[in-house]
Coordinates of C-alpha atoms in Angstrom, one line a residue:
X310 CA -30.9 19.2 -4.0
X311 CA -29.9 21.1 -7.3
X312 CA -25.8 20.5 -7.7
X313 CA -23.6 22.9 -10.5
X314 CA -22.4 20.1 -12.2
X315 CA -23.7 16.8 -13.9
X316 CA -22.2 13.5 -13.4
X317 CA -20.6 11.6 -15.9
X318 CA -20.8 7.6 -15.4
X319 CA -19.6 5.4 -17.4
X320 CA -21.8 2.6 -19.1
X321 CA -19.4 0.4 -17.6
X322 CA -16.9 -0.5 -15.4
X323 CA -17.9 2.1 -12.9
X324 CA -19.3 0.4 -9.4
X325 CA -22.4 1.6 -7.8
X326 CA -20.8 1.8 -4.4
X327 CA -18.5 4.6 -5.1
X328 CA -19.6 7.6 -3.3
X329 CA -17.6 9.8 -6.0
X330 CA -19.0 10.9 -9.8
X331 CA -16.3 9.2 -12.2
X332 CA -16.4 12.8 -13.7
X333 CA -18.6 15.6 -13.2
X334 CA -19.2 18.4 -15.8
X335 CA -19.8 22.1 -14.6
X336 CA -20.2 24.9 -17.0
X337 CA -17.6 23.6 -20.0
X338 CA -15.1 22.3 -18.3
X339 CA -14.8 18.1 -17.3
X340 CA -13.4 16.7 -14.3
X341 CA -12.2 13.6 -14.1
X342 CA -12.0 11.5 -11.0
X343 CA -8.4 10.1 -10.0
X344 CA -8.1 7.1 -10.7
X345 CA -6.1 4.0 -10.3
X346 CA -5.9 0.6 -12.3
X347 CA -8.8 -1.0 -10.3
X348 CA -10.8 -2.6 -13.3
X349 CA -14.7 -3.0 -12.7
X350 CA -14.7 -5.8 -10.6
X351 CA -11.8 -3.7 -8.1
X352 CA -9.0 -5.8 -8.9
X353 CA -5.3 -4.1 -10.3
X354 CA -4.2 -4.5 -13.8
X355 CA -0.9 -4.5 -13.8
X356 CA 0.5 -5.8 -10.5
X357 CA 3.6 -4.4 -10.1
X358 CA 4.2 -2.6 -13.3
X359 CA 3.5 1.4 -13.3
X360 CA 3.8 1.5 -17.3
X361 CA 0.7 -1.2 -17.6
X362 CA -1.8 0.3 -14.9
X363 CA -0.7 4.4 -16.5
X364 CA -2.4 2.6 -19.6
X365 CA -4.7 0.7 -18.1
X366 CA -6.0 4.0 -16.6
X367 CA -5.6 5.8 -19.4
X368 CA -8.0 3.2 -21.4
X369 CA -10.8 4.2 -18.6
X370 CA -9.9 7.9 -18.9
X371 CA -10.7 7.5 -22.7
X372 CA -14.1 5.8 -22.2
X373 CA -15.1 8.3 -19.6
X374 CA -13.9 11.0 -22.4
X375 CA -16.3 8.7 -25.3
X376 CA -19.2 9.2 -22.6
X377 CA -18.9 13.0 -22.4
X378 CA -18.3 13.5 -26.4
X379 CA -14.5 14.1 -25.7
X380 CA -11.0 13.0 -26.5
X381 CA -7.7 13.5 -24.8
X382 CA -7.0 16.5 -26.8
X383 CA -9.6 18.4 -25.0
X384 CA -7.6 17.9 -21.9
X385 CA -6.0 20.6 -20.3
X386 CA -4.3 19.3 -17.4
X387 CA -3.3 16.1 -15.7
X388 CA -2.2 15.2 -11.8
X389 CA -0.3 12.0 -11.5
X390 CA 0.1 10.8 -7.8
X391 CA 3.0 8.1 -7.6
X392 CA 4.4 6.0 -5.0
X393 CA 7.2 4.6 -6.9
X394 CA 10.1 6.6 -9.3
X395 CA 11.2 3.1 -10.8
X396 CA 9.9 3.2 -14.0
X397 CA 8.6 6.8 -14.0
X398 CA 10.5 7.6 -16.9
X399 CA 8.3 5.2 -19.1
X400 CA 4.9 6.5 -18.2
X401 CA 6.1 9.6 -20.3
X402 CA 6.2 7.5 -23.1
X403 CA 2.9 6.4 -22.2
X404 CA 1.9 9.9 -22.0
X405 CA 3.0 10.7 -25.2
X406 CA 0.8 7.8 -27.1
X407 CA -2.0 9.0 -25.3
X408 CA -1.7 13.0 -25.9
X409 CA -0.3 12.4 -29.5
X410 CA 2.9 13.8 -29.7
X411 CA 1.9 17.5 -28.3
X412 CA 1.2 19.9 -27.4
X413 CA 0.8 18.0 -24.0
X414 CA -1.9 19.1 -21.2
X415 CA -0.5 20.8 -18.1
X416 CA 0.7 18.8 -15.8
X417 CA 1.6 18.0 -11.9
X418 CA 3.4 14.8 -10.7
X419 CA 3.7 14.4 -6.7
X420 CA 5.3 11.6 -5.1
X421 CA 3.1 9.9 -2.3
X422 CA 4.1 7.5 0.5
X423 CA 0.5 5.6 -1.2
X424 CA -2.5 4.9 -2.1
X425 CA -6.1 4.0 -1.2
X426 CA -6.0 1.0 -3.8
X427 CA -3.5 -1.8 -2.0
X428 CA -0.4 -2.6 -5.3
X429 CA -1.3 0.7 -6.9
X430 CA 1.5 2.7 -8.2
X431 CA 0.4 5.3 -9.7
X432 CA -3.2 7.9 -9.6
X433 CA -4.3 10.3 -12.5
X434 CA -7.1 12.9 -12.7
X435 CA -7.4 15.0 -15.1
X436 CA -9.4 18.4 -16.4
X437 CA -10.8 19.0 -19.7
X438 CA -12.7 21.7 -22.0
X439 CA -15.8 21.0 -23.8
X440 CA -15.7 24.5 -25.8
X441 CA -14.0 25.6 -28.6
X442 CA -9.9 26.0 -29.1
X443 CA -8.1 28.0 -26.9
X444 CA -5.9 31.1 -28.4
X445 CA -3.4 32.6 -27.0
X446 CA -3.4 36.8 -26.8
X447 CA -0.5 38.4 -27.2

């Protein structure tokens, strides 16, 4: 059966059992999966601490960006499910290590009552471009 998109899987860390593409590409756009701070193995980096698993999951974001020939500034937009405010503030500066600064992707944050993955505080997926630099017509 023919899909419109290609998987993206990354050369590591990404188990076989999952019945969900770690990204998919269709035409020149990337999705990325949401994901938590589950490592390869399925146990949580950062017990406890949303600033650790945000870059925790960031880190796997960036290698499944590497495996597509991307970076985080062909991002576009992020959605970040938490189940926790205390220490939301701080995964903004995580955000801003990651993105650079600015301009920063589009971006949703929803609060959840929780998660699939037991002790995880926070989920991200995100959407990127593969082509070219966007302008902006007046």
């Amino acid at each position: 059966m023919s899909r419109p998109f290609v998987p993206i899987t990354p050369s590591a860390g990404w188990h076989p059992r999952y019945t969900f593409s770690a990204a998919v590409r269709a035409g020149d756009f990337v999705f990325i999966s949401g994901m938590t701070a589950a490592d390869g193995n399925g146990q949580l980096i950062g017990e406890g601490d949303i600033v650790r698993q945000t870059e925790y999951i960031f880190e796997k974001m960036a290698r499944i960006l590497a495996d597509a020939g991307l970076t985080f500034a062909d991002i576009v937009e992020t959605t970040e499910y938490f189940t926790t405010l205390d220490g939301y503030a701080k995964t903004a500066d995580v955000r801003r290590r990651v993105f650079g600064g600015g301009p920063y992707p589009a971006a949703t944050g929803v609060m959840v009552a929780g998660l699939i993955r037991p002790g995880a505080l926070i989920e991200i997926k995100a959407t990127a471009v593969v082509s070219g630099t966007a302008t902006i017509q007046d």
